[in-house]
mmCIF file of C-alpha atoms and ligand atoms in Angstrom:
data_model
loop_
_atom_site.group_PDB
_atom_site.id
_atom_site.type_symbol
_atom_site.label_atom_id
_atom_site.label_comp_id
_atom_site.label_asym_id
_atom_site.label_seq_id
_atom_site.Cartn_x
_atom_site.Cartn_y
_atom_site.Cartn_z
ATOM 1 C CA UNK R 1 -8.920 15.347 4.181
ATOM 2 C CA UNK R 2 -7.036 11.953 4.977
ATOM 3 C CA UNK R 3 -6.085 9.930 2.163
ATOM 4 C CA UNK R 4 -6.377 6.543 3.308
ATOM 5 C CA UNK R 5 -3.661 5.070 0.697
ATOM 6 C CA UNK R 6 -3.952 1.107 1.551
ATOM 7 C CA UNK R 7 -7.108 -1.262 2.641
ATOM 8 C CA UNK R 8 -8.594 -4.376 1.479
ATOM 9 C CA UNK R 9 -12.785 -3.221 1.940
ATOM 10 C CA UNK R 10 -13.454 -6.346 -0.085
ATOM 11 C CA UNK R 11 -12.315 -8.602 2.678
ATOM 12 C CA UNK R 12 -14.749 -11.111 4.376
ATOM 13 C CA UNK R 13 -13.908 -9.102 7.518
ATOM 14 C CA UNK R 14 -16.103 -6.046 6.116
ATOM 15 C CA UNK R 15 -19.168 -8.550 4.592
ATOM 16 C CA UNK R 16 -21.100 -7.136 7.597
ATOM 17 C CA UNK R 17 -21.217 -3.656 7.335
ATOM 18 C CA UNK R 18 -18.839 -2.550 4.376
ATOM 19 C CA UNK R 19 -21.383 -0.194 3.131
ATOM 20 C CA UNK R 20 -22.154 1.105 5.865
ATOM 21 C CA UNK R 21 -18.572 1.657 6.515
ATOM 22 C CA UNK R 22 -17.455 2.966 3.535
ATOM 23 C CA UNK R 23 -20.653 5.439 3.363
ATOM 24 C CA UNK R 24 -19.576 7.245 6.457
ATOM 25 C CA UNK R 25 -16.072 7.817 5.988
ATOM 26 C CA UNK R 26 -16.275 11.468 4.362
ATOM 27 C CA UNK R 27 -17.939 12.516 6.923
ATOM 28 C CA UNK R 28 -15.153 11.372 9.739
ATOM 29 C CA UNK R 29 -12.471 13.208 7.660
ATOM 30 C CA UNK R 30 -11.537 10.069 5.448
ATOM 31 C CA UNK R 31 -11.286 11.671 1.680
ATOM 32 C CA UNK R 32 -9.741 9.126 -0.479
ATOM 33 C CA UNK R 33 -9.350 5.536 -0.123
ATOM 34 C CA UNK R 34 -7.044 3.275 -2.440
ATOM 35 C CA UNK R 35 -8.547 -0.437 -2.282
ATOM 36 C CA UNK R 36 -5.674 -2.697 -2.764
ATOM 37 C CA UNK R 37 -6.105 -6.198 -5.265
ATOM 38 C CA UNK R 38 -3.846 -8.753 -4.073
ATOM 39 C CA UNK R 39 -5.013 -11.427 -6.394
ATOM 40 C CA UNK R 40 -6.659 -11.745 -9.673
ATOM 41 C CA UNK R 41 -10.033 -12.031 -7.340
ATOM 42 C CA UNK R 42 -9.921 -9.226 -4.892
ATOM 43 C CA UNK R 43 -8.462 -6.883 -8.320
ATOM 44 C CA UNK R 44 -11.769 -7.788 -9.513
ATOM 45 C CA UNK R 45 -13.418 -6.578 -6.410
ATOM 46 C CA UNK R 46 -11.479 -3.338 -6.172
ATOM 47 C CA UNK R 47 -12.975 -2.333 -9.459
ATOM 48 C CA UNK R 48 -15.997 -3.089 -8.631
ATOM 49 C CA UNK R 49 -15.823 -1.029 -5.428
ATOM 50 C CA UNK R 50 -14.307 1.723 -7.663
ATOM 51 C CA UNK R 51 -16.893 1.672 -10.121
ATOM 52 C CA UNK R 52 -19.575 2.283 -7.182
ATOM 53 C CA UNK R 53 -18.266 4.536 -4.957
ATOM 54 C CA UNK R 54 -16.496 7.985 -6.368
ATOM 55 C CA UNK R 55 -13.719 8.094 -3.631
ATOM 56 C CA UNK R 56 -12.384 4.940 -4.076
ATOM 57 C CA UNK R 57 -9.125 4.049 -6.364
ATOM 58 C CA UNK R 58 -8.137 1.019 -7.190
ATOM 59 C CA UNK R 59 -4.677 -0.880 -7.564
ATOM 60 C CA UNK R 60 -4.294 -3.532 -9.699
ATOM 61 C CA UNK R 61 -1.655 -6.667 -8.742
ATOM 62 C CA UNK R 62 -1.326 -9.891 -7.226
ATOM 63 C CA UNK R 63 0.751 -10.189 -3.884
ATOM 64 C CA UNK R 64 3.880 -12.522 -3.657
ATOM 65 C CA UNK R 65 2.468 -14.754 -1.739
ATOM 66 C CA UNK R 66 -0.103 -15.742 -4.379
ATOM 67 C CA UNK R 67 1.969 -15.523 -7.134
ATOM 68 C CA UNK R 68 1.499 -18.519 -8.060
ATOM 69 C CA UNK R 69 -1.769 -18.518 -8.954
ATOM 70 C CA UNK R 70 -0.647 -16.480 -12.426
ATOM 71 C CA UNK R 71 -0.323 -17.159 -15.986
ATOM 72 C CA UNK R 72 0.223 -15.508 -19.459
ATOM 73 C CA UNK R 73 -3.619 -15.754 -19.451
ATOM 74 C CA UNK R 74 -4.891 -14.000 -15.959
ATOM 75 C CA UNK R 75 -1.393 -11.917 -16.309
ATOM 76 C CA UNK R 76 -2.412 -10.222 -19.629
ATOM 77 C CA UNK R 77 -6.404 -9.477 -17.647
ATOM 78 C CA UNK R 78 -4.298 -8.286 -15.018
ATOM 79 C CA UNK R 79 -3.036 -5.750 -17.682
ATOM 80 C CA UNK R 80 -5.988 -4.674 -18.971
ATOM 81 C CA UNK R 81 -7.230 -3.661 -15.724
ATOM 82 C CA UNK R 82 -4.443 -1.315 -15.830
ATOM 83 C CA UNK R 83 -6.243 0.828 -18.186
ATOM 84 C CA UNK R 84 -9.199 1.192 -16.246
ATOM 85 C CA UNK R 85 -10.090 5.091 -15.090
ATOM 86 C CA UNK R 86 -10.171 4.396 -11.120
ATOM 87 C CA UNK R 87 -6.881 1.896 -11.462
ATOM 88 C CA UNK R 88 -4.470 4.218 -9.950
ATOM 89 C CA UNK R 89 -1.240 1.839 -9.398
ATOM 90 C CA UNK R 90 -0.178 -1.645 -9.747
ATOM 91 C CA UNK R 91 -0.087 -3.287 -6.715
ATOM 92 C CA UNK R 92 0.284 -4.782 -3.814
ATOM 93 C CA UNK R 93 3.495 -6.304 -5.570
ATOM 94 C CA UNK R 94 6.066 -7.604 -4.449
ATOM 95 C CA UNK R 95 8.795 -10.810 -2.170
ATOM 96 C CA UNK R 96 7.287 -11.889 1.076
ATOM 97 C CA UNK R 97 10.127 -14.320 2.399
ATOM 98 C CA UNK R 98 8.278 -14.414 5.998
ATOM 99 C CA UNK R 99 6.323 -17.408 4.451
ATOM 100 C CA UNK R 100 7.950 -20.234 2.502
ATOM 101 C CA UNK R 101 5.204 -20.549 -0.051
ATOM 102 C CA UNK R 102 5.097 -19.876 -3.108
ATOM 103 C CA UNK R 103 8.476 -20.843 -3.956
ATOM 104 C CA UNK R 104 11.193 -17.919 -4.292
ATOM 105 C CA UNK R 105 11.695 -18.101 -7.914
ATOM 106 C CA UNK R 106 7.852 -17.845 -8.627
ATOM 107 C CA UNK R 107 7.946 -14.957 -6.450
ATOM 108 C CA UNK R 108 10.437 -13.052 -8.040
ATOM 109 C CA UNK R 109 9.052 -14.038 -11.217
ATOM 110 C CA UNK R 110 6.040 -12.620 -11.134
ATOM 111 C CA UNK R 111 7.120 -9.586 -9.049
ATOM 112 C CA UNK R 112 9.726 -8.667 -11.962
ATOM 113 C CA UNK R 113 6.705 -9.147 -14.859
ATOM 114 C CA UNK R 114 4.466 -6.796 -12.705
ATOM 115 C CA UNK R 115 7.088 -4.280 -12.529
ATOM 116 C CA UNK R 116 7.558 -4.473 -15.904
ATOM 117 C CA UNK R 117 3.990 -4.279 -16.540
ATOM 118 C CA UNK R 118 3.546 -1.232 -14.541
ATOM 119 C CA UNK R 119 6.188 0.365 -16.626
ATOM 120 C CA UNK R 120 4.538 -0.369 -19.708
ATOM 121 C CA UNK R 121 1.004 1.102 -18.448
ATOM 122 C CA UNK R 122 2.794 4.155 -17.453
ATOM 123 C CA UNK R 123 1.612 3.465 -13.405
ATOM 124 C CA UNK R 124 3.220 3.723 -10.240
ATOM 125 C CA UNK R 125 3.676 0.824 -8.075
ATOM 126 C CA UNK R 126 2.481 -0.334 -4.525
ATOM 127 C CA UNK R 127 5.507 -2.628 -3.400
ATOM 128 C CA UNK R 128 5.228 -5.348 -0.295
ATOM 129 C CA UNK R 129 8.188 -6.466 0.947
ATOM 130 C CA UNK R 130 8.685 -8.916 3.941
ATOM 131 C CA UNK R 131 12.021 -10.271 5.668
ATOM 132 C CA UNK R 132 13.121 -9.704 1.869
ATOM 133 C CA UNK R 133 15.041 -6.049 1.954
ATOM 134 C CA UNK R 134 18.045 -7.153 -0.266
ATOM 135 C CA UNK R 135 16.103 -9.209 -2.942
ATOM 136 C CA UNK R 136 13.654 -6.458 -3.303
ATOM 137 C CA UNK R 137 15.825 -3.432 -3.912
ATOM 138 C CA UNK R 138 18.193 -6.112 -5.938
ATOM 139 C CA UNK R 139 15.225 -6.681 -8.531
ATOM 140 C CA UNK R 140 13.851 -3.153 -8.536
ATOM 141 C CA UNK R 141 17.142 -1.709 -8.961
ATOM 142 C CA UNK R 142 17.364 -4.197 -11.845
ATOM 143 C CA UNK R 143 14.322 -3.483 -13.115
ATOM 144 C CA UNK R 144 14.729 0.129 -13.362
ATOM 145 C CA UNK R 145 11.790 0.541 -10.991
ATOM 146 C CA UNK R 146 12.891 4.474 -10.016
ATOM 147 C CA UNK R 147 10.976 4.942 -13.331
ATOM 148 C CA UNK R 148 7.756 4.130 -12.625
ATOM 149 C CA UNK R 149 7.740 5.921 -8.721
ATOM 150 C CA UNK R 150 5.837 4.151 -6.394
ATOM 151 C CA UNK R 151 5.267 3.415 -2.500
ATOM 152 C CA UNK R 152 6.660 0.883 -0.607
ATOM 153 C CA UNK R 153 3.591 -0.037 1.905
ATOM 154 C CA UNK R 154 4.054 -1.152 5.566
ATOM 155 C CA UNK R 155 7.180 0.197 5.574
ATOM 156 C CA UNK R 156 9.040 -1.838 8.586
ATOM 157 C CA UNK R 157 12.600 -1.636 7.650
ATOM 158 C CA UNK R 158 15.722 0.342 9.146
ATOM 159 C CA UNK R 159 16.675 4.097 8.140
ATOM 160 C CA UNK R 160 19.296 2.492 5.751
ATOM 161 C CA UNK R 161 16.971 0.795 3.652
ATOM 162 C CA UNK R 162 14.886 3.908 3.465
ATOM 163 C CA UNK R 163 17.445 5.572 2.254
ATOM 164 C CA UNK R 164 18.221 3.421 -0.261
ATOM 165 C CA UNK R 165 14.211 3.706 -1.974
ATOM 166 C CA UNK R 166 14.558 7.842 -1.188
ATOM 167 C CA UNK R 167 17.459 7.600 -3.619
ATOM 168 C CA UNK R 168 14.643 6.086 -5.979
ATOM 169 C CA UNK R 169 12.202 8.670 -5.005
ATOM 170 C CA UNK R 170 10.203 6.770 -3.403
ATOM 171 C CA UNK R 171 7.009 7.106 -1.275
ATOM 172 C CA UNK R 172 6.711 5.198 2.222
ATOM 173 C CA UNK R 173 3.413 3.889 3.134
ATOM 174 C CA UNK R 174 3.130 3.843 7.348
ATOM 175 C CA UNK R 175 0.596 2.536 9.221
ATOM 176 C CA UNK R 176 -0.873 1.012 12.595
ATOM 177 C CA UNK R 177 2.981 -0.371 13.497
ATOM 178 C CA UNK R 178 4.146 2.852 14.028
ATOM 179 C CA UNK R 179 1.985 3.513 17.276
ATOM 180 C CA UNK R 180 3.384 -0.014 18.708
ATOM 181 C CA UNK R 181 5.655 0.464 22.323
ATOM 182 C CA UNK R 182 8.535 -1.684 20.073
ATOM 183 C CA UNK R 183 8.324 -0.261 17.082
ATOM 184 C CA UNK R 184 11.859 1.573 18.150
ATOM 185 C CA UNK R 185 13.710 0.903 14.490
ATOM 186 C CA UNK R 186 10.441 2.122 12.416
ATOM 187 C CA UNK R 187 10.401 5.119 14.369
ATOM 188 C CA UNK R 188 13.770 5.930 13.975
ATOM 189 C CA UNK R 189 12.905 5.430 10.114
ATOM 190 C CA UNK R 190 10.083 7.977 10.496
ATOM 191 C CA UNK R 191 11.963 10.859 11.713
ATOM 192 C CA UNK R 192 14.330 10.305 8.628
ATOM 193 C CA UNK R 193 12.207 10.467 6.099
ATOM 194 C CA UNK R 194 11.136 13.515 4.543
ATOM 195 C CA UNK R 195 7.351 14.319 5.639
ATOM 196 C CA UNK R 196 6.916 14.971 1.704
ATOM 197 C CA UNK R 197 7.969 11.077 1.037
ATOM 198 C CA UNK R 198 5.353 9.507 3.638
ATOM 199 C CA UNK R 199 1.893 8.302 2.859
ATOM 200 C CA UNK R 200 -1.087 7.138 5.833
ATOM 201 C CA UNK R 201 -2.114 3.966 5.371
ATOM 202 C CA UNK R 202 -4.273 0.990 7.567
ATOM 203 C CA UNK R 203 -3.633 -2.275 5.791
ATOM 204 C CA UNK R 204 -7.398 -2.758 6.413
ATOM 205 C CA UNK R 205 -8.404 -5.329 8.629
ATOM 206 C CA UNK R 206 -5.452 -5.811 9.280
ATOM 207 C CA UNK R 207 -2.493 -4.104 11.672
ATOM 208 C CA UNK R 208 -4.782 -2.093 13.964
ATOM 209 C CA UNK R 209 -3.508 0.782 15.652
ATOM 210 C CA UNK R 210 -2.659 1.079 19.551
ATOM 211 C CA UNK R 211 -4.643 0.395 21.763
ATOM 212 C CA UNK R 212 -6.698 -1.941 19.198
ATOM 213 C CA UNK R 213 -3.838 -4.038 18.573
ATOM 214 C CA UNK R 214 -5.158 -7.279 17.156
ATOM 215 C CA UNK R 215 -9.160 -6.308 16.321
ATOM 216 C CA UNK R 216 -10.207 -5.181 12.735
ATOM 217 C CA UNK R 217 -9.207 -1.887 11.412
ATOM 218 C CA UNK R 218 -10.507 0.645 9.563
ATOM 219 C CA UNK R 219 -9.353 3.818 8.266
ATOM 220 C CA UNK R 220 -11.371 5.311 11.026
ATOM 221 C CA UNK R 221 -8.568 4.837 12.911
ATOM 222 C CA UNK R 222 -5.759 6.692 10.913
ATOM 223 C CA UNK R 223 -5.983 9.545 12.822
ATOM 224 C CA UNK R 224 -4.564 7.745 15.800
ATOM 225 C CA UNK R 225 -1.115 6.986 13.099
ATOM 226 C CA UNK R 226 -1.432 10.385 11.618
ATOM 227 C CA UNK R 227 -0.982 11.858 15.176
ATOM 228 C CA UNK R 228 2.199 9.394 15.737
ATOM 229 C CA UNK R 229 3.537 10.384 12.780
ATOM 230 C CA UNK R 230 2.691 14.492 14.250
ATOM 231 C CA UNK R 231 4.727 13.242 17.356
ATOM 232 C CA UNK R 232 7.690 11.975 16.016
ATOM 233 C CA UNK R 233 7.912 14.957 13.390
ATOM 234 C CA UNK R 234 7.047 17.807 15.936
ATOM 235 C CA UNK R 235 4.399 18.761 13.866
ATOM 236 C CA UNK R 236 0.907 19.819 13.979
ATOM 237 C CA UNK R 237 -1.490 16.652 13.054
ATOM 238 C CA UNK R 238 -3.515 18.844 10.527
ATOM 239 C CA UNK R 239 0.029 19.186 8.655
ATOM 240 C CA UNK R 240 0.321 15.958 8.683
ATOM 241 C CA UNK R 241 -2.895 15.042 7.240
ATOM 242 C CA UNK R 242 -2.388 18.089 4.565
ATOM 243 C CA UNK R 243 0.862 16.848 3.457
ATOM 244 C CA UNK R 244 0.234 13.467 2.946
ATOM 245 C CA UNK R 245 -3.090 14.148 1.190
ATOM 246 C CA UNK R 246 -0.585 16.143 -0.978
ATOM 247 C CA UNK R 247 2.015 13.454 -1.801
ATOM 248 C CA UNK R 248 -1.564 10.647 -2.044
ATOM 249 C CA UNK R 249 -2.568 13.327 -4.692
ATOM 250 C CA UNK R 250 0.760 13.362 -6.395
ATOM 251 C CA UNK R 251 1.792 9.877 -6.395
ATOM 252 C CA UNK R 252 -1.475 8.295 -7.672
ATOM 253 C CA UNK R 253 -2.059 11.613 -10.321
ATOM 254 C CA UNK R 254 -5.231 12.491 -8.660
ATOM 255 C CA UNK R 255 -6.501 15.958 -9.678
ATOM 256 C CA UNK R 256 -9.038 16.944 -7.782
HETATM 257 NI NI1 NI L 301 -2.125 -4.951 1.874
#
């Protein structure tokens, strides 16, 4: 089945019809979902859409961009959360230089505690990293972070960069960009990495898929980058969907 390994169902964008959603995905082919906290707010929702539906994981983390919104208070929560039975990585962590808030230093702050965090909770991290490819590696090479394994989600950088988180083991999170006309570089990246390194993922509701470019996804629509992905390997899409299942399974320690 697909394992769906990155979407935000607690969004606003799902406050419509998120049960409804969610309660039909097994039977479109959608096995495993890991809901994504990006804040001390939407962890909290993740575990409570963990708690009520069996094949949902969680991660626990707060994104760079609202890093500053932590302290030693919400930051030692945050760590408790790791303990939970559906939290399955910490995450979405990470530098997003694309914006200019919250301040660099803040960012890098908190992204190097988290790390650090995940390494004493024995997890695997979900890393998001935007316009900041040096800075990133810099600080997780720093920090060890080969360690702890993990996946770097949206992956949108060159083959070089990939190489340099394959060297760290690595997983590579690819979604809805990949089916985009210009997405020349990030396919180039895809036929380099090993099919046992790369993860599906949506990014739900955001980065749709072509041709929905720009509307709300789902992971309803994963099979559209899972057959992408098929393309640019020369493989059959049920391999695909096998394999990354596999590595899902393997990365997050899900026995099932
Ligand atoms: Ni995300």
């Amino acid at each position: 089945m697909i394992f769906e390994s990155h979407a935000h169902y607690d969004d606003e964008a799902f406050d419509e019809d998120r049960d409804r959603l969610l309660e039909g995905l097994r039977e479109n082919g959608i096995g495993y979902v890991v809901n994504i906290g990006a804040n001390i707010q939407t962890t909290k929702n993740t575990i409570g859409l963990a708690e009520k539906y069996p094949f949902i994981y969680g991660a626990a983390g707060v994104h760079p961009s609202d890093a500053d919104e932590l302290n030693e208070e919400n930051f030692a929560w945050l760590k408790d959360q790791c303990s939970h039975p559906k939290i399955v990585a910490v995450g979405e962590i990470g530098l997003d230089y694309y914006w200019n808030e919250p301040d660099r230093e803040i960012q890098k702050k908190w992204f190097e505690r988290q790390l650090n965090m995940a390494r004493e909770v024995g997890l695997p991290v979900i890393i998001h990293s935007r316009d900041a490819a040096k800075d990133t590696l810099d600080i997780m090479k720093a920090a060890d972070a080969a360690d702890m394994g993990g996946v770097v989600h949206c992956f949108s950088y060159t083959k070089e960069v990939a190489k340099e988180y394959l060297d760290m083991d690595y997983y590579f999170g690819i979604g809805g960009v990949v089916t985009f006309q210009n997405a020349k570089k990030l396919k180039e990246a895809v036929e380099y990495i090993p099919m046992e390194k790369i993860l599906l993922e949506t990014d739900s509701p955001y980065l749709s898929p072509a041709p929905y470019r720009g509307k709300r996804n789902s992971s309803l629509h994963i099979p559209l980058i899972a057959k992408q992905i098929a393309l640019i390997k020369g493989m059959d899409y049920d391999e695909v969907v096998h394999i990354t299942e596999e590595n899902a399974k393997r990365l997050f320690r899900i026995m099932e």
